Amino acid sequence: MDSPIGVMDSGVGGLTVAKEIMRQLPDEEILYFGDLKRCPYGDRPMEEVKQYTVEVTDYLVKCGVKMIVIACNTATASALHLLEQRYDIPVIGVINPGARSAIQNSINHNVIVLATKVTVDSEAYKAAIQDINSDFKIYSLACPKFVPLVEEMRYKDKVIVRIALHQTLKHLVGSKADTIILGCTHYPLLADEIRDYFNGRKNVIDSGYETAREVSSILTFRKAHASGRTGKTHTMIVNGDSGRFEYILNDWMPFIEYTMEEIDIGG
Ligand code: DGL
């Protein structure tokens, strides 16, 4: 089936998931929506995040996508259950895939979740992991400094990143957890620094790989994979200023062909 896969995030973070979908499923076309105008979602009331997410996914559904990937933990924690009921196409989030990946990788069943405030308060990772394996102990930490580092294009400044990581993570250096979940799709852009900060001693989990696998399984089950490479380009829809988005997109995924649409929705 040649309709695109809809992927959404508050900003550029979901590109870390889109990149993995493109790697595992190169025949698929992606229609990506970045809600930059209202980013960050992570410090807003959950009801507001839910409303924004529904506006974005309604937009993607109107564009004719064949499934939706909520490539944003905050939006997943706030709205996934609602969206699963709302549409008759498959909708998946990034929290269950991230939880499964942590369970596969942790030996001592002690996991740290780094995420936005909304995701931490929702305890969605704790529920997703303990539903599968109740032996796991989860410690969650909100990291409000991290998303602005990425969205404001400061993620390449090693000194600034190191300071922000130290201010946020210093009390976790001696933690016995062997696994850290990057519970926000912006954080994989800081993954190398986070790994180094813990001297490479902890598994660092990014849900992109497992989410792309889930996309693949769903398309196989529904016999809905794209019929072959047809030279199509991906489409990037940005609510707000596309300049910053395009800079990060070109830096992070220089190999892709895309068209860019700038739109203006929401107050
Ligand atoms: N990338 C999003 C997430 O995975 C959220 C960033 C934000 O808007 O606060 O949670």
PDB file of C-alpha atoms and ligand atoms in Angstrom:
ATOM      1  CA  MET A   1       0.000   0.000   0.000  1.00  0.00           C
ATOM      2  CA  ASP A   2       1.634   3.212  -1.119  1.00  0.00           C
ATOM      3  CA  SER A   3       0.188   5.749   1.317  1.00  0.00           C
ATOM      4  CA  PRO A   4       2.747   7.308   3.668  1.00  0.00           C
ATOM      5  CA  ILE A   5       3.363   6.493   7.327  1.00  0.00           C
ATOM      6  CA  GLY A   6       2.477   9.498   9.507  1.00  0.00           C
ATOM      7  CA  VAL A   7       5.067  10.337  12.166  1.00  0.00           C
ATOM      8  CA  MET A   8       4.577  13.153  14.682  1.00  0.00           C
ATOM      9  CA  ASP A   9       6.517  14.924  17.407  1.00  0.00           C
ATOM     10  CA  SER A  10       6.465  18.306  19.102  1.00  0.00           C
ATOM     11  CA  GLY A  11       9.631  19.188  17.201  1.00  0.00           C
ATOM     12  CA  VAL A  12      12.715  17.538  15.726  1.00  0.00           C
ATOM     13  CA  GLY A  13      12.935  14.688  18.255  1.00  0.00           C
ATOM     14  CA  GLY A  14      10.709  12.337  16.291  1.00  0.00           C
ATOM     15  CA  LEU A  15      13.259  12.450  13.466  1.00  0.00           C
ATOM     16  CA  THR A  16      15.327  10.030  15.576  1.00  0.00           C
ATOM     17  CA  VAL A  17      12.454   7.544  15.129  1.00  0.00           C
ATOM     18  CA  ALA A  18      11.758   8.497  11.495  1.00  0.00           C
ATOM     19  CA  LYS A  19      15.434   7.876  10.689  1.00  0.00           C
ATOM     20  CA  GLU A  20      15.229   4.338  12.030  1.00  0.00           C
ATOM     21  CA  ILE A  21      11.972   3.661  10.129  1.00  0.00           C
ATOM     22  CA  MET A  22      13.679   4.881   6.942  1.00  0.00           C
ATOM     23  CA  ARG A  23      16.690   2.623   7.658  1.00  0.00           C
ATOM     24  CA  GLN A  24      14.641  -0.510   8.332  1.00  0.00           C
ATOM     25  CA  LEU A  25      11.910   0.199   5.760  1.00  0.00           C
ATOM     26  CA  PRO A  26      13.514   2.159   2.906  1.00  0.00           C
ATOM     27  CA  ASP A  27      10.560   1.628   0.562  1.00  0.00           C
ATOM     28  CA  GLU A  28       8.170   3.460   2.870  1.00  0.00           C
ATOM     29  CA  GLU A  29       7.336   7.125   2.475  1.00  0.00           C
ATOM     30  CA  ILE A  30       7.159   9.221   5.655  1.00  0.00           C
ATOM     31  CA  LEU A  31       4.902  12.176   6.278  1.00  0.00           C
ATOM     32  CA  TYR A  32       6.448  13.860   9.316  1.00  0.00           C
ATOM     33  CA  PHE A  33       4.731  16.522  11.402  1.00  0.00           C
ATOM     34  CA  GLY A  34       6.819  18.688  13.763  1.00  0.00           C
ATOM     35  CA  ASP A  35       4.726  20.950  15.988  1.00  0.00           C
ATOM     36  CA  LEU A  36       7.563  23.419  16.559  1.00  0.00           C
ATOM     37  CA  LYS A  37       5.275  26.319  17.267  1.00  0.00           C
ATOM     38  CA  ARG A  38       4.050  24.617  20.472  1.00  0.00           C
ATOM     39  CA  CYS A  39       7.272  22.813  21.416  1.00  0.00           C
ATOM     40  CA  PRO A  40       8.144  21.848  24.116  1.00  0.00           C
ATOM     41  CA  TYR A  41       5.146  19.746  25.085  1.00  0.00           C
ATOM     42  CA  GLY A  42       6.928  18.300  28.090  1.00  0.00           C
ATOM     43  CA  ASP A  43       6.193  21.030  30.662  1.00  0.00           C
ATOM     44  CA  ARG A  44       2.556  21.629  29.676  1.00  0.00           C
ATOM     45  CA  PRO A  45      -0.582  20.283  31.357  1.00  0.00           C
ATOM     46  CA  MET A  46      -1.372  16.820  30.049  1.00  0.00           C
ATOM     47  CA  GLU A  47      -4.804  17.891  28.754  1.00  0.00           C
ATOM     48  CA  GLU A  48      -3.157  20.524  26.564  1.00  0.00           C
ATOM     49  CA  VAL A  49      -0.662  17.999  25.175  1.00  0.00           C
ATOM     50  CA  LYS A  50      -3.585  15.675  24.434  1.00  0.00           C
ATOM     51  CA  GLN A  51      -5.413  18.422  22.531  1.00  0.00           C
ATOM     52  CA  TYR A  52      -2.322  19.369  20.477  1.00  0.00           C
ATOM     53  CA  THR A  53      -1.602  15.739  19.678  1.00  0.00           C
ATOM     54  CA  VAL A  54      -5.150  15.143  18.445  1.00  0.00           C
ATOM     55  CA  GLU A  55      -4.953  18.249  16.241  1.00  0.00           C
ATOM     56  CA  VAL A  56      -1.725  16.966  14.696  1.00  0.00           C
ATOM     57  CA  THR A  57      -2.906  13.392  14.177  1.00  0.00           C
ATOM     58  CA  ASP A  58      -6.249  14.567  12.710  1.00  0.00           C
ATOM     59  CA  TYR A  59      -4.172  16.552  10.225  1.00  0.00           C
ATOM     60  CA  LEU A  60      -2.100  13.475   9.327  1.00  0.00           C
ATOM     61  CA  VAL A  61      -5.211  11.308   8.940  1.00  0.00           C
ATOM     62  CA  LYS A  62      -6.729  13.890   6.575  1.00  0.00           C
ATOM     63  CA  CYS A  63      -3.536  13.643   4.515  1.00  0.00           C
ATOM     64  CA  GLY A  64      -4.293   9.924   4.004  1.00  0.00           C
ATOM     65  CA  VAL A  65      -1.569   8.186   6.061  1.00  0.00           C
ATOM     66  CA  LYS A  66      -1.858   4.395   6.460  1.00  0.00           C
ATOM     67  CA  MET A  67      -0.684   4.353  10.081  1.00  0.00           C
ATOM     68  CA  ILE A  68       0.496   6.820  12.703  1.00  0.00           C
ATOM     69  CA  VAL A  69       3.627   6.708  14.829  1.00  0.00           C
ATOM     70  CA  ILE A  70       3.495   8.997  17.853  1.00  0.00           C
ATOM     71  CA  ALA A  71       7.258   9.588  17.894  1.00  0.00           C
ATOM     72  CA  CYS A  72       6.990  11.602  21.080  1.00  0.00           C
ATOM     73  CA  ASN A  73       6.919  10.053  24.549  1.00  0.00           C
ATOM     74  CA  THR A  74       5.054  13.004  26.024  1.00  0.00           C
ATOM     75  CA  ALA A  75       2.290  12.749  23.415  1.00  0.00           C
ATOM     76  CA  THR A  76       2.265   8.951  23.758  1.00  0.00           C
ATOM     77  CA  ALA A  77       1.842   9.178  27.530  1.00  0.00           C
ATOM     78  CA  SER A  78      -0.917  11.777  27.144  1.00  0.00           C
ATOM     79  CA  ALA A  79      -2.957  10.644  24.158  1.00  0.00           C
ATOM     80  CA  LEU A  80      -2.147   7.161  22.825  1.00  0.00           C
ATOM     81  CA  HIS A  81      -5.199   5.431  24.337  1.00  0.00           C
ATOM     82  CA  LEU A  82      -7.504   8.127  22.980  1.00  0.00           C
ATOM     83  CA  LEU A  83      -5.971   7.973  19.489  1.00  0.00           C
ATOM     84  CA  GLU A  84      -6.202   4.183  19.327  1.00  0.00           C
ATOM     85  CA  GLN A  85      -9.992   4.557  19.682  1.00  0.00           C
ATOM     86  CA  ARG A  86     -10.278   7.612  17.424  1.00  0.00           C
ATOM     87  CA  TYR A  87      -9.015   6.228  14.113  1.00  0.00           C
ATOM     88  CA  ASP A  88      -9.478   3.043  12.145  1.00  0.00           C
ATOM     89  CA  ILE A  89      -5.815   2.949  11.102  1.00  0.00           C
ATOM     90  CA  PRO A  90      -3.103   1.615  13.470  1.00  0.00           C
ATOM     91  CA  VAL A  91      -1.581   4.094  15.917  1.00  0.00           C
ATOM     92  CA  ILE A  92       1.537   3.234  17.894  1.00  0.00           C
ATOM     93  CA  GLY A  93       3.611   5.151  20.417  1.00  0.00           C
ATOM     94  CA  VAL A  94       7.218   4.900  21.539  1.00  0.00           C
ATOM     95  CA  ILE A  95       6.786   3.903  25.186  1.00  0.00           C
ATOM     96  CA  ASN A  96       5.939   0.209  24.805  1.00  0.00           C
ATOM     97  CA  PRO A  97       8.788  -0.344  22.316  1.00  0.00           C
ATOM     98  CA  GLY A  98      11.236   1.489  24.645  1.00  0.00           C
ATOM     99  CA  ALA A  99      10.023  -0.554  27.613  1.00  0.00           C
ATOM    100  CA  ARG A 100      10.517  -3.843  25.725  1.00  0.00           C
ATOM    101  CA  SER A 101      13.983  -2.820  24.678  1.00  0.00           C
ATOM    102  CA  ALA A 102      14.976  -1.999  28.279  1.00  0.00           C
ATOM    103  CA  ILE A 103      13.658  -5.365  29.448  1.00  0.00           C
ATOM    104  CA  GLN A 104      15.758  -7.111  26.798  1.00  0.00           C
ATOM    105  CA  ASN A 105      18.911  -5.230  27.766  1.00  0.00           C
ATOM    106  CA  SER A 106      18.874  -4.928  31.546  1.00  0.00           C
ATOM    107  CA  ILE A 107      20.578  -7.725  33.478  1.00  0.00           C
ATOM    108  CA  ASN A 108      19.942  -6.463  37.008  1.00  0.00           C
ATOM    109  CA  HIS A 109      16.364  -5.224  36.417  1.00  0.00           C
ATOM    110  CA  ASN A 110      17.151  -1.699  37.583  1.00  0.00           C
ATOM    111  CA  VAL A 111      16.310   0.952  35.022  1.00  0.00           C
ATOM    112  CA  ILE A 112      16.514   4.737  34.923  1.00  0.00           C
ATOM    113  CA  VAL A 113      14.040   6.628  32.719  1.00  0.00           C
ATOM    114  CA  LEU A 114      15.086  10.109  31.577  1.00  0.00           C
ATOM    115  CA  ALA A 115      12.074  11.975  30.178  1.00  0.00           C
ATOM    116  CA  THR A 116       9.988  15.133  30.216  1.00  0.00           C
ATOM    117  CA  LYS A 117       7.940  16.118  33.258  1.00  0.00           C
ATOM    118  CA  VAL A 118       4.674  14.999  31.641  1.00  0.00           C
ATOM    119  CA  THR A 119       6.096  11.556  30.834  1.00  0.00           C
ATOM    120  CA  VAL A 120       7.646  11.150  34.284  1.00  0.00           C
ATOM    121  CA  ASP A 121       4.424  12.217  36.046  1.00  0.00           C
ATOM    122  CA  SER A 122       2.386   9.802  33.923  1.00  0.00           C
ATOM    123  CA  GLU A 123       4.499   6.825  35.151  1.00  0.00           C
ATOM    124  CA  ALA A 124       3.839   5.327  31.723  1.00  0.00           C
ATOM    125  CA  TYR A 125       7.253   3.623  31.495  1.00  0.00           C
ATOM    126  CA  LYS A 126       6.909   2.107  34.941  1.00  0.00           C
ATOM    127  CA  ALA A 127       3.510   0.684  33.983  1.00  0.00           C
ATOM    128  CA  ALA A 128       4.704  -0.561  30.584  1.00  0.00           C
ATOM    129  CA  ILE A 129       7.765  -2.310  32.050  1.00  0.00           C
ATOM    130  CA  GLN A 130       6.135  -3.740  35.164  1.00  0.00           C
ATOM    131  CA  ASP A 131       3.164  -5.036  33.144  1.00  0.00           C
ATOM    132  CA  ILE A 132       5.653  -7.262  31.346  1.00  0.00           C
ATOM    133  CA  ASN A 133       8.032  -7.994  34.229  1.00  0.00           C
ATOM    134  CA  SER A 134       7.105  -6.938  37.749  1.00  0.00           C
ATOM    135  CA  ASP A 135      10.666  -7.622  39.054  1.00  0.00           C
ATOM    136  CA  PHE A 136      11.868  -4.394  37.506  1.00  0.00           C
ATOM    137  CA  LYS A 137      12.667  -1.324  39.614  1.00  0.00           C
ATOM    138  CA  ILE A 138      12.245   1.978  37.782  1.00  0.00           C
ATOM    139  CA  TYR A 139      13.639   5.357  38.728  1.00  0.00           C
ATOM    140  CA  SER A 140      12.372   8.255  36.585  1.00  0.00           C
ATOM    141  CA  LEU A 141      13.871  11.712  36.271  1.00  0.00           C
ATOM    142  CA  ALA A 142      12.540  14.783  34.447  1.00  0.00           C
ATOM    143  CA  CYS A 143      15.266  16.534  32.430  1.00  0.00           C
ATOM    144  CA  PRO A 144      13.790  19.926  31.405  1.00  0.00           C
ATOM    145  CA  LYS A 145      17.144  21.279  30.179  1.00  0.00           C
ATOM    146  CA  PHE A 146      17.608  18.672  27.451  1.00  0.00           C
ATOM    147  CA  VAL A 147      14.871  19.460  24.870  1.00  0.00           C
ATOM    148  CA  PRO A 148      15.853  23.166  24.568  1.00  0.00           C
ATOM    149  CA  LEU A 149      19.479  22.082  24.004  1.00  0.00           C
ATOM    150  CA  VAL A 150      18.350  20.166  20.940  1.00  0.00           C
ATOM    151  CA  GLU A 151      15.641  22.505  19.624  1.00  0.00           C
ATOM    152  CA  GLU A 152      17.927  25.542  19.991  1.00  0.00           C
ATOM    153  CA  MET A 153      20.675  23.697  18.067  1.00  0.00           C
ATOM    154  CA  ARG A 154      23.131  23.693  20.984  1.00  0.00           C
ATOM    155  CA  TYR A 155      23.433  19.890  21.084  1.00  0.00           C
ATOM    156  CA  LYS A 156      26.778  20.047  19.257  1.00  0.00           C
ATOM    157  CA  ASP A 157      28.388  22.297  21.842  1.00  0.00           C
ATOM    158  CA  LYS A 158      30.095  19.643  23.964  1.00  0.00           C
ATOM    159  CA  VAL A 159      30.816  22.006  26.850  1.00  0.00           C
ATOM    160  CA  ILE A 160      27.234  23.212  27.199  1.00  0.00           C
ATOM    161  CA  VAL A 161      25.917  19.668  26.865  1.00  0.00           C
ATOM    162  CA  ARG A 162      28.347  18.374  29.467  1.00  0.00           C
ATOM    163  CA  ILE A 163      27.309  21.099  31.938  1.00  0.00           C
ATOM    164  CA  ALA A 164      23.600  20.380  31.429  1.00  0.00           C
ATOM    165  CA  LEU A 165      24.179  16.642  31.811  1.00  0.00           C
ATOM    166  CA  HIS A 166      26.210  17.131  34.974  1.00  0.00           C
ATOM    167  CA  GLN A 167      23.627  19.459  36.530  1.00  0.00           C
ATOM    168  CA  THR A 168      20.839  16.989  35.780  1.00  0.00           C
ATOM    169  CA  LEU A 169      22.458  13.584  36.206  1.00  0.00           C
ATOM    170  CA  LYS A 170      25.161  13.965  38.840  1.00  0.00           C
ATOM    171  CA  HIS A 171      23.234  12.185  41.591  1.00  0.00           C
ATOM    172  CA  LEU A 172      22.806   9.167  39.308  1.00  0.00           C
ATOM    173  CA  VAL A 173      26.504   8.486  38.782  1.00  0.00           C
ATOM    174  CA  GLY A 174      26.623   5.866  41.551  1.00  0.00           C
ATOM    175  CA  SER A 175      23.222   4.368  40.713  1.00  0.00           C
ATOM    176  CA  LYS A 176      23.148   0.596  40.434  1.00  0.00           C
ATOM    177  CA  ALA A 177      20.794   0.738  37.415  1.00  0.00           C
ATOM    178  CA  ASP A 178      22.502  -0.905  34.441  1.00  0.00           C
ATOM    179  CA  THR A 179      20.152   0.605  31.835  1.00  0.00           C
ATOM    180  CA  ILE A 180      18.990   4.097  30.964  1.00  0.00           C
ATOM    181  CA  ILE A 181      15.935   4.671  28.784  1.00  0.00           C
ATOM    182  CA  LEU A 182      16.054   7.846  26.718  1.00  0.00           C
ATOM    183  CA  GLY A 183      12.359   8.455  27.368  1.00  0.00           C
ATOM    184  CA  CYS A 184      12.136  11.486  25.110  1.00  0.00           C
ATOM    185  CA  THR A 185      12.797  11.268  21.390  1.00  0.00           C
ATOM    186  CA  HIS A 186      14.961  14.389  21.494  1.00  0.00           C
ATOM    187  CA  TYR A 187      17.498  12.723  23.795  1.00  0.00           C
ATOM    188  CA  PRO A 188      19.083  10.348  21.241  1.00  0.00           C
ATOM    189  CA  LEU A 189      20.769  13.474  19.847  1.00  0.00           C
ATOM    190  CA  LEU A 190      22.614  13.566  23.198  1.00  0.00           C
ATOM    191  CA  ALA A 191      23.080   9.788  23.451  1.00  0.00           C
ATOM    192  CA  ASP A 192      26.863   9.684  22.961  1.00  0.00           C
ATOM    193  CA  GLU A 193      27.402  12.299  25.653  1.00  0.00           C
ATOM    194  CA  ILE A 194      25.007  10.527  28.043  1.00  0.00           C
ATOM    195  CA  ARG A 195      26.825   7.233  27.443  1.00  0.00           C
ATOM    196  CA  ASP A 196      30.197   8.925  28.064  1.00  0.00           C
ATOM    197  CA  TYR A 197      28.895  10.676  31.167  1.00  0.00           C
ATOM    198  CA  PHE A 198      28.352   7.222  32.711  1.00  0.00           C
ATOM    199  CA  ASN A 199      31.737   6.020  31.357  1.00  0.00           C
ATOM    200  CA  GLY A 200      30.034   3.578  29.015  1.00  0.00           C
ATOM    201  CA  ARG A 201      28.886   1.509  32.007  1.00  0.00           C
ATOM    202  CA  LYS A 202      25.146   1.662  31.325  1.00  0.00           C
ATOM    203  CA  ASN A 203      23.064   0.462  28.384  1.00  0.00           C
ATOM    204  CA  VAL A 204      21.494   3.502  26.776  1.00  0.00           C
ATOM    205  CA  ILE A 205      18.148   2.663  25.167  1.00  0.00           C
ATOM    206  CA  ASP A 206      16.580   4.685  22.412  1.00  0.00           C
ATOM    207  CA  SER A 207      13.146   3.451  21.385  1.00  0.00           C
ATOM    208  CA  GLY A 208      13.632   4.171  17.649  1.00  0.00           C
ATOM    209  CA  TYR A 209      14.925   0.725  16.698  1.00  0.00           C
ATOM    210  CA  GLU A 210      12.165  -1.208  18.465  1.00  0.00           C
ATOM    211  CA  THR A 211       9.472   1.234  17.277  1.00  0.00           C
ATOM    212  CA  ALA A 212      10.541   0.748  13.650  1.00  0.00           C
ATOM    213  CA  ARG A 213      10.369  -3.023  14.183  1.00  0.00           C
ATOM    214  CA  GLU A 214       6.824  -2.633  15.467  1.00  0.00           C
ATOM    215  CA  VAL A 215       5.897  -0.550  12.407  1.00  0.00           C
ATOM    216  CA  SER A 216       7.311  -3.312  10.228  1.00  0.00           C
ATOM    217  CA  SER A 217       5.364  -6.056  12.037  1.00  0.00           C
ATOM    218  CA  ILE A 218       2.093  -4.136  11.769  1.00  0.00           C
ATOM    219  CA  LEU A 219       2.555  -3.481   8.045  1.00  0.00           C
ATOM    220  CA  THR A 220       3.419  -7.142   7.463  1.00  0.00           C
ATOM    221  CA  PHE A 221       0.368  -8.293   9.410  1.00  0.00           C
ATOM    222  CA  ARG A 222      -1.905  -5.940   7.457  1.00  0.00           C
ATOM    223  CA  LYS A 223      -0.154  -6.652   4.133  1.00  0.00           C
ATOM    224  CA  ALA A 224       0.326  -2.904   3.889  1.00  0.00           C
ATOM    225  CA  HIS A 225       4.028  -2.510   3.050  1.00  0.00           C
ATOM    226  CA  ALA A 226       4.849  -0.154   0.187  1.00  0.00           C
ATOM    227  CA  SER A 227       4.958  -1.956  -3.110  1.00  0.00           C
ATOM    228  CA  GLY A 228       8.551  -1.028  -3.922  1.00  0.00           C
ATOM    229  CA  ARG A 229      10.858   1.910  -4.277  1.00  0.00           C
ATOM    230  CA  THR A 230       9.141   4.427  -6.489  1.00  0.00           C
ATOM    231  CA  GLY A 231      11.499   7.393  -6.110  1.00  0.00           C
ATOM    232  CA  LYS A 232       9.105   9.176  -3.787  1.00  0.00           C
ATOM    233  CA  THR A 233      10.413  11.800  -1.417  1.00  0.00           C
ATOM    234  CA  HIS A 234       9.431  12.204   2.202  1.00  0.00           C
ATOM    235  CA  THR A 235       7.331  15.171   3.310  1.00  0.00           C
ATOM    236  CA  MET A 236       8.157  17.319   6.330  1.00  0.00           C
ATOM    237  CA  ILE A 237       5.313  19.445   7.679  1.00  0.00           C
ATOM    238  CA  VAL A 238       6.370  22.047  10.197  1.00  0.00           C
ATOM    239  CA  ASN A 239       3.885  24.004  12.259  1.00  0.00           C
ATOM    240  CA  GLY A 240       5.828  27.233  12.724  1.00  0.00           C
ATOM    241  CA  ASP A 241       9.294  28.247  11.598  1.00  0.00           C
ATOM    242  CA  SER A 242      10.890  25.572   9.436  1.00  0.00           C
ATOM    243  CA  GLY A 243      14.401  27.128   9.460  1.00  0.00           C
ATOM    244  CA  ARG A 244      15.630  25.500  12.686  1.00  0.00           C
ATOM    245  CA  PHE A 245      13.906  22.262  11.744  1.00  0.00           C
ATOM    246  CA  GLU A 246      15.633  22.127   8.387  1.00  0.00           C
ATOM    247  CA  TYR A 247      19.055  22.832   9.899  1.00  0.00           C
ATOM    248  CA  ILE A 248      18.738  19.882  12.290  1.00  0.00           C
ATOM    249  CA  LEU A 249      17.180  17.652   9.640  1.00  0.00           C
ATOM    250  CA  ASN A 250      20.065  18.275   7.240  1.00  0.00           C
ATOM    251  CA  ASP A 251      22.627  17.801   9.991  1.00  0.00           C
ATOM    252  CA  TRP A 252      21.078  14.616  11.362  1.00  0.00           C
ATOM    253  CA  MET A 253      19.841  13.011   8.126  1.00  0.00           C
ATOM    254  CA  PRO A 254      21.786  14.518   5.219  1.00  0.00           C
ATOM    255  CA  PHE A 255      20.987  11.563   2.975  1.00  0.00           C
ATOM    256  CA  ILE A 256      17.208  11.959   2.690  1.00  0.00           C
ATOM    257  CA  GLU A 257      15.153  13.533  -0.045  1.00  0.00           C
ATOM    258  CA  TYR A 258      12.228  15.557   1.186  1.00  0.00           C
ATOM    259  CA  THR A 259       9.871  18.391   0.498  1.00  0.00           C
ATOM    260  CA  MET A 260       9.087  20.888   3.231  1.00  0.00           C
ATOM    261  CA  GLU A 261       5.706  22.437   4.006  1.00  0.00           C
ATOM    262  CA  GLU A 262       5.363  25.197   6.561  1.00  0.00           C
ATOM    263  CA  ILE A 263       1.890  25.549   8.066  1.00  0.00           C
ATOM    264  CA  ASP A 264       0.298  27.526  10.882  1.00  0.00           C
ATOM    265  CA  ILE A 265      -2.273  25.806  13.102  1.00  0.00           C
ATOM    266  CA  GLY A 266      -3.284  26.295  16.744  1.00  0.00           C
ATOM    267  CA  GLY A 267      -3.351  29.488  18.810  1.00  0.00           C
TER     268      GLY A 267
HETATM  269  N1  DGL B   1      10.263  14.567  21.917  1.00  0.00           N
HETATM  270  C1  DGL B   1       9.235  14.614  22.903  1.00  0.00           C
HETATM  271  C2  DGL B   1       9.206  13.375  23.754  1.00  0.00           C
HETATM  272  O1  DGL B   1       9.568  12.340  23.283  1.00  0.00           O
HETATM  273  C3  DGL B   1       9.010  15.807  23.755  1.00  0.00           C
HETATM  274  C4  DGL B   1       9.743  17.015  23.772  1.00  0.00           C
HETATM  275  C5  DGL B   1       8.916  18.159  24.306  1.00  0.00           C
HETATM  276  O2  DGL B   1       8.200  18.709  23.499  1.00  0.00           O
HETATM  277  O3  DGL B   1       8.983  18.453  25.510  1.00  0.00           O
HETATM  278  O4  DGL B   1       8.777  13.412  24.870  1.00  0.00           O
END
